[in-house]
Amino acid sequence: MAEARDTPRTEKMFFSVDQITKRFGGLVANEEISFFIERGEILGIIGHNGAGKTTLFNIITGVIRPDSGRVVLEGEDITGKATAKIASKGVVRTFQASTLFAHMSALDNVITAHYLANKVPFWKYLVQTGKVKQRETLIRKRTEELLDFFGLSAQRHELASSLPFGHQRALSICIALAAEPKLLLLDEPVTGMNESETEEMMAHIRRIRDGGITIAIIEHDMRALMGLSDRVVALNAGRKIAEGLPDEIRVNEEVIESYLGREEDY
């Protein structure tokens, strides 16, 4: 049976959170949460709404600062750094609600994401025209590759707002991948999808990992999360209650009582 054990502290880990605590007034959103993510793995994070998952993602990406604890990427303490700075170091997230430019095409959404992630000062457009044009060509090529990866090439000129729900979720991940992450945080990537859309998205996520990107995923679809994850961390009321392999988490009594229930349908 998996237990909520303290994560060993070592600077050699690819990524870790160490004793993260965050309070909002009298509410403890995260309480001394520790875990690690190994390079190249998929870590699943489960818990009810209000368990502290989104707060944890917000702390990792610099949206909010923890009251105590550390976030460490490749031996560097990135706790509380600006969101853009953390993204530039390779930690990028998606959101539950697709963060799309609704009245732009799928193609232009991803091109824009490339420029936002790789800012070029205006003066360089004036004095380095050749290099900028070369960069534009590379961005266009990378954008086409991302759209093709997710099967969106045929929809490249469609408005983001007109895309089916599953395609919008895929486009939101394209946008995140434009920032060339080392660690990709996925917030409910398959919630609301039908079975075939879910299977397709799971295949995409595996391919992203196989391409060298480490992944942490929050998801309420237990069948998908357990099928994707190498390890799982379970949260309840802001605390980590279990950490282990999917098969260990499935039979953990505290997880069953607090979250999964006893229906063995996942």
CSV table of C-alpha atoms in Angstrom, one decimal:
chain,number,residue,atom,x,y,z
A,1,MET,CA,0.0,0.0,0.0
A,2,ALA,CA,1.3,3.5,-0.9
A,3,GLU,CA,1.9,5.9,1.9
A,4,ALA,CA,2.1,9.7,2.0
A,5,ARG,CA,5.9,9.7,2.5
A,6,ASP,CA,8.2,12.6,2.6
A,7,THR,CA,10.1,13.0,-0.7
A,8,PRO,CA,13.8,12.6,-0.3
A,9,ARG,CA,15.6,16.0,-0.7
A,10,THR,CA,18.2,16.0,-3.4
A,11,GLU,CA,19.4,18.6,-5.9
A,12,LYS,CA,20.0,15.8,-8.4
A,13,MET,CA,16.3,15.4,-9.1
A,14,PHE,CA,14.9,16.8,-12.3
A,15,PHE,CA,12.0,18.5,-10.5
A,16,SER,CA,10.7,18.6,-6.9
A,17,VAL,CA,8.5,20.5,-4.6
A,18,ASP,CA,9.7,20.5,-1.0
A,19,GLN,CA,7.4,21.1,1.9
A,20,ILE,CA,5.1,23.6,0.0
A,21,THR,CA,2.6,25.3,2.2
A,22,LYS,CA,0.1,28.0,1.2
A,23,ARG,CA,-2.7,29.6,3.2
A,24,PHE,CA,-5.5,31.9,2.2
A,25,GLY,CA,-6.6,33.5,5.4
A,26,GLY,CA,-7.7,30.6,7.6
A,27,LEU,CA,-7.8,28.2,4.7
A,28,VAL,CA,-4.9,25.9,4.2
A,29,ALA,CA,-4.7,25.2,0.5
A,30,ASN,CA,-1.4,23.3,0.5
A,31,GLU,CA,0.1,21.9,3.7
A,32,GLU,CA,3.8,20.8,3.6
A,33,ILE,CA,3.4,19.0,0.2
A,34,SER,CA,6.5,17.3,-1.2
A,35,PHE,CA,7.1,15.1,-4.2
A,36,PHE,CA,9.5,14.7,-7.1
A,37,ILE,CA,9.2,14.2,-10.8
A,38,GLU,CA,11.8,12.2,-12.7
A,39,ARG,CA,13.0,13.3,-16.1
A,40,GLY,CA,10.8,11.7,-18.8
A,41,GLU,CA,8.0,10.4,-16.6
A,42,ILE,CA,4.3,11.3,-16.4
A,43,LEU,CA,3.2,12.1,-12.8
A,44,GLY,CA,-0.6,12.1,-12.2
A,45,ILE,CA,-2.1,14.3,-9.5
A,46,ILE,CA,-5.5,13.5,-8.2
A,47,GLY,CA,-7.9,14.9,-5.6
A,48,HIS,CA,-11.4,16.4,-5.2
A,49,ASN,CA,-12.1,20.0,-6.2
A,50,GLY,CA,-10.6,22.0,-3.4
A,51,ALA,CA,-7.9,19.5,-2.7
A,52,GLY,CA,-5.2,22.0,-3.6
A,53,LYS,CA,-4.2,20.8,-7.1
A,54,THR,CA,-4.7,24.1,-8.9
A,55,THR,CA,-3.0,26.1,-6.1
A,56,LEU,CA,-0.1,23.8,-6.4
A,57,PHE,CA,0.2,24.3,-10.2
A,58,ASN,CA,-0.1,28.1,-9.6
A,59,ILE,CA,2.8,27.9,-7.1
A,60,ILE,CA,4.9,25.9,-9.4
A,61,THR,CA,4.4,28.3,-12.3
A,62,GLY,CA,4.9,31.5,-10.2
A,63,VAL,CA,1.3,32.7,-10.3
A,64,ILE,CA,1.3,32.8,-6.5
A,65,ARG,CA,4.1,32.5,-3.9
A,66,PRO,CA,4.0,29.8,-1.3
A,67,ASP,CA,4.1,30.8,2.4
A,68,SER,CA,7.0,28.3,2.8
A,69,GLY,CA,8.7,25.5,0.9
A,70,ARG,CA,10.7,25.3,-2.3
A,71,VAL,CA,10.2,24.5,-6.0
A,72,VAL,CA,13.4,23.1,-7.6
A,73,LEU,CA,14.0,22.5,-11.3
A,74,GLU,CA,17.3,20.8,-12.3
A,75,GLY,CA,18.9,21.9,-9.0
A,76,GLU,CA,17.8,25.5,-9.2
A,77,ASP,CA,15.4,27.0,-6.7
A,78,ILE,CA,12.7,28.7,-8.8
A,79,THR,CA,10.3,29.4,-6.0
A,80,GLY,CA,8.3,32.6,-6.5
A,81,LYS,CA,10.0,33.7,-9.6
A,82,ALA,CA,8.0,35.6,-12.2
A,83,THR,CA,5.7,33.4,-14.4
A,84,ALA,CA,7.5,34.4,-17.6
A,85,LYS,CA,10.9,33.6,-16.0
A,86,ILE,CA,9.8,30.2,-14.9
A,87,ALA,CA,8.3,29.5,-18.4
A,88,SER,CA,11.6,30.6,-19.9
A,89,LYS,CA,13.4,27.9,-17.8
A,90,GLY,CA,11.0,25.3,-19.2
A,91,VAL,CA,8.0,24.9,-16.9
A,92,VAL,CA,4.8,25.6,-18.9
A,93,ARG,CA,1.2,24.8,-18.2
A,94,THR,CA,-2.2,24.6,-19.8
A,95,PHE,CA,-5.4,25.6,-18.2
A,96,GLN,CA,-8.9,24.0,-17.6
A,97,ALA,CA,-10.4,26.6,-19.8
A,98,SER,CA,-8.6,26.7,-23.1
A,99,THR,CA,-6.6,29.9,-23.3
A,100,LEU,CA,-7.1,30.6,-26.9
A,101,PHE,CA,-7.4,33.7,-29.1
A,102,ALA,CA,-10.9,32.9,-30.0
A,103,HIS,CA,-11.1,35.1,-33.1
A,104,MET,CA,-7.8,34.0,-34.6
A,105,SER,CA,-7.1,30.9,-36.7
A,106,ALA,CA,-5.6,27.8,-35.2
A,107,LEU,CA,-2.4,28.6,-37.1
A,108,ASP,CA,-2.2,32.2,-35.9
A,109,ASN,CA,-2.8,31.1,-32.3
A,110,VAL,CA,0.3,28.9,-32.4
A,111,ILE,CA,2.4,31.4,-34.3
A,112,THR,CA,1.4,34.1,-31.7
A,113,ALA,CA,2.3,31.7,-28.9
A,114,HIS,CA,5.8,31.2,-30.4
A,115,TYR,CA,6.4,35.0,-30.5
A,116,LEU,CA,5.1,35.5,-26.9
A,117,ALA,CA,7.3,32.7,-25.7
A,118,ASN,CA,10.4,33.9,-27.6
A,119,LYS,CA,10.2,37.7,-27.4
A,120,VAL,CA,12.2,39.7,-29.9
A,121,PRO,CA,12.8,43.3,-29.0
A,122,PHE,CA,11.4,45.7,-31.6
A,123,TRP,CA,14.9,47.2,-32.4
A,124,LYS,CA,16.0,43.8,-33.6
A,125,TYR,CA,13.4,44.0,-36.3
A,126,LEU,CA,15.1,47.2,-37.5
A,127,VAL,CA,18.8,46.1,-37.4
A,128,GLN,CA,18.6,42.3,-37.8
A,129,THR,CA,16.1,41.8,-40.6
A,130,GLY,CA,17.8,38.8,-42.0
A,131,LYS,CA,17.9,36.9,-38.7
A,132,VAL,CA,14.3,37.9,-38.0
A,133,LYS,CA,13.1,36.5,-41.3
A,134,GLN,CA,15.0,33.3,-40.7
A,135,ARG,CA,13.4,33.1,-37.3
A,136,GLU,CA,9.9,33.7,-38.8
A,137,THR,CA,10.5,30.8,-41.2
A,138,LEU,CA,11.5,28.5,-38.4
A,139,ILE,CA,8.4,29.5,-36.3
A,140,ARG,CA,6.1,28.8,-39.2
A,141,LYS,CA,7.7,25.4,-39.8
A,142,ARG,CA,7.5,24.5,-36.1
A,143,THR,CA,3.8,25.7,-36.0
A,144,GLU,CA,2.9,23.5,-38.9
A,145,GLU,CA,4.7,20.5,-37.2
A,146,LEU,CA,2.7,21.1,-34.0
A,147,LEU,CA,-0.6,21.3,-35.8
A,148,ASP,CA,0.2,18.2,-37.8
A,149,PHE,CA,1.2,16.4,-34.6
A,150,PHE,CA,-2.3,16.9,-33.2
A,151,GLY,CA,-4.1,16.2,-36.4
A,152,LEU,CA,-5.1,19.9,-36.8
A,153,SER,CA,-3.5,20.6,-40.1
A,154,ALA,CA,-6.9,20.6,-42.0
A,155,GLN,CA,-8.2,23.1,-39.4
A,156,ARG,CA,-5.3,25.4,-39.5
A,157,HIS,CA,-7.3,28.3,-41.0
A,158,GLU,CA,-10.4,27.8,-38.9
A,159,LEU,CA,-11.2,30.2,-36.0
A,160,ALA,CA,-10.3,28.8,-32.6
A,161,SER,CA,-13.8,29.5,-31.4
A,162,SER,CA,-15.3,27.4,-34.2
A,163,LEU,CA,-13.2,24.3,-33.4
A,164,PRO,CA,-14.9,21.3,-31.6
A,165,PHE,CA,-14.1,21.0,-27.9
A,166,GLY,CA,-11.5,18.3,-28.3
A,167,HIS,CA,-9.7,20.2,-31.0
A,168,GLN,CA,-9.7,23.3,-28.8
A,169,ARG,CA,-8.0,21.3,-26.0
A,170,ALA,CA,-5.5,20.0,-28.5
A,171,LEU,CA,-4.8,23.5,-29.7
A,172,SER,CA,-4.2,24.7,-26.1
A,173,ILE,CA,-1.5,22.1,-25.8
A,174,CYS,CA,0.0,23.2,-29.1
A,175,ILE,CA,0.2,26.7,-27.6
A,176,ALA,CA,2.0,25.4,-24.5
A,177,LEU,CA,4.4,23.4,-26.6
A,178,ALA,CA,5.3,26.5,-28.6
A,179,ALA,CA,7.2,27.5,-25.4
A,180,GLU,CA,9.4,24.4,-25.8
A,181,PRO,CA,8.8,23.2,-22.2
A,182,LYS,CA,11.0,20.7,-20.3
A,183,LEU,CA,8.1,20.2,-17.8
A,184,LEU,CA,4.6,20.4,-19.2
A,185,LEU,CA,1.8,20.8,-16.6
A,186,LEU,CA,-1.6,19.6,-18.0
A,187,ASP,CA,-4.7,20.8,-16.2
A,188,GLU,CA,-7.6,18.4,-17.1
A,189,PRO,CA,-6.7,17.7,-20.7
A,190,VAL,CA,-9.4,15.1,-21.3
A,191,THR,CA,-12.2,16.2,-19.0
A,192,GLY,CA,-15.4,16.6,-21.0
A,193,MET,CA,-14.2,14.6,-23.9
A,194,ASN,CA,-16.0,11.5,-25.3
A,195,GLU,CA,-14.3,8.1,-25.3
A,196,SER,CA,-12.7,8.4,-28.7
A,197,GLU,CA,-11.4,11.9,-28.1
A,198,THR,CA,-10.0,10.8,-24.8
A,199,GLU,CA,-8.1,7.9,-26.3
A,200,GLU,CA,-6.7,10.2,-29.0
A,201,MET,CA,-5.6,12.8,-26.5
A,202,MET,CA,-4.0,10.1,-24.3
A,203,ALA,CA,-2.0,8.9,-27.4
A,204,HIS,CA,-0.9,12.5,-28.0
A,205,ILE,CA,0.3,12.9,-24.4
A,206,ARG,CA,2.3,9.7,-24.6
A,207,ARG,CA,3.9,10.9,-27.8
A,208,ILE,CA,4.8,14.2,-26.1
A,209,ARG,CA,6.5,12.3,-23.3
A,210,ASP,CA,8.2,10.0,-25.8
A,211,GLY,CA,9.6,13.1,-27.5
A,212,GLY,CA,11.5,14.0,-24.3
A,213,ILE,CA,9.1,16.3,-22.4
A,214,THR,CA,8.3,15.5,-18.7
A,215,ILE,CA,4.7,15.8,-17.8
A,216,ALA,CA,2.6,16.4,-14.7
A,217,ILE,CA,-1.1,16.0,-15.1
A,218,ILE,CA,-4.2,16.9,-13.1
A,219,GLU,CA,-7.2,15.0,-14.3
A,220,HIS,CA,-10.6,13.8,-12.9
A,221,ASP,CA,-11.0,11.1,-15.5
A,222,MET,CA,-9.4,8.3,-13.5
A,223,ARG,CA,-9.3,5.8,-16.3
A,224,ALA,CA,-7.3,8.2,-18.4
A,225,LEU,CA,-5.0,9.3,-15.6
A,226,MET,CA,-4.3,5.9,-14.3
A,227,GLY,CA,-3.6,4.7,-17.9
A,228,LEU,CA,-1.2,7.5,-18.5
A,229,SER,CA,0.7,8.0,-15.3
A,230,ASP,CA,4.0,6.3,-14.2
A,231,ARG,CA,3.3,7.4,-10.6
A,232,VAL,CA,0.4,9.2,-8.9
A,233,VAL,CA,0.2,11.7,-6.1
A,234,ALA,CA,-3.1,12.0,-4.2
A,235,LEU,CA,-4.2,15.1,-2.4
A,236,ASN,CA,-7.0,15.7,0.1
A,237,ALA,CA,-7.9,18.9,1.8
A,238,GLY,CA,-4.5,20.4,0.9
A,239,ARG,CA,-2.4,17.4,2.2
A,240,LYS,CA,-0.6,14.7,0.3
A,241,ILE,CA,-2.2,11.4,1.4
A,242,ALA,CA,-0.5,9.0,-0.9
A,243,GLU,CA,2.2,8.6,-3.5
A,244,GLY,CA,3.0,5.6,-5.6
A,245,LEU,CA,2.4,3.5,-8.6
A,246,PRO,CA,-1.1,3.6,-10.1
A,247,ASP,CA,-1.8,0.0,-8.9
A,248,GLU,CA,-0.7,1.1,-5.4
A,249,ILE,CA,-3.0,4.1,-5.4
A,250,ARG,CA,-6.0,2.1,-6.6
A,251,VAL,CA,-5.9,0.0,-3.4
A,252,ASN,CA,-4.8,2.7,-0.9
A,253,GLU,CA,-7.6,2.8,1.7
A,254,GLU,CA,-7.3,6.5,2.4
A,255,VAL,CA,-7.5,7.3,-1.3
A,256,ILE,CA,-10.5,5.0,-1.8
A,257,GLU,CA,-12.3,6.6,1.1
A,258,SER,CA,-11.5,10.2,0.2
A,259,TYR,CA,-11.6,10.1,-3.6
A,260,LEU,CA,-11.9,7.0,-5.8
A,261,GLY,CA,-14.7,5.2,-4.1
A,262,ARG,CA,-15.1,1.5,-4.3
A,263,GLU,CA,-16.3,1.2,-7.9
A,264,GLU,CA,-13.6,-0.7,-9.8
A,265,ASP,CA,-14.4,0.9,-13.1
A,266,TYR,CA,-11.2,2.7,-13.8
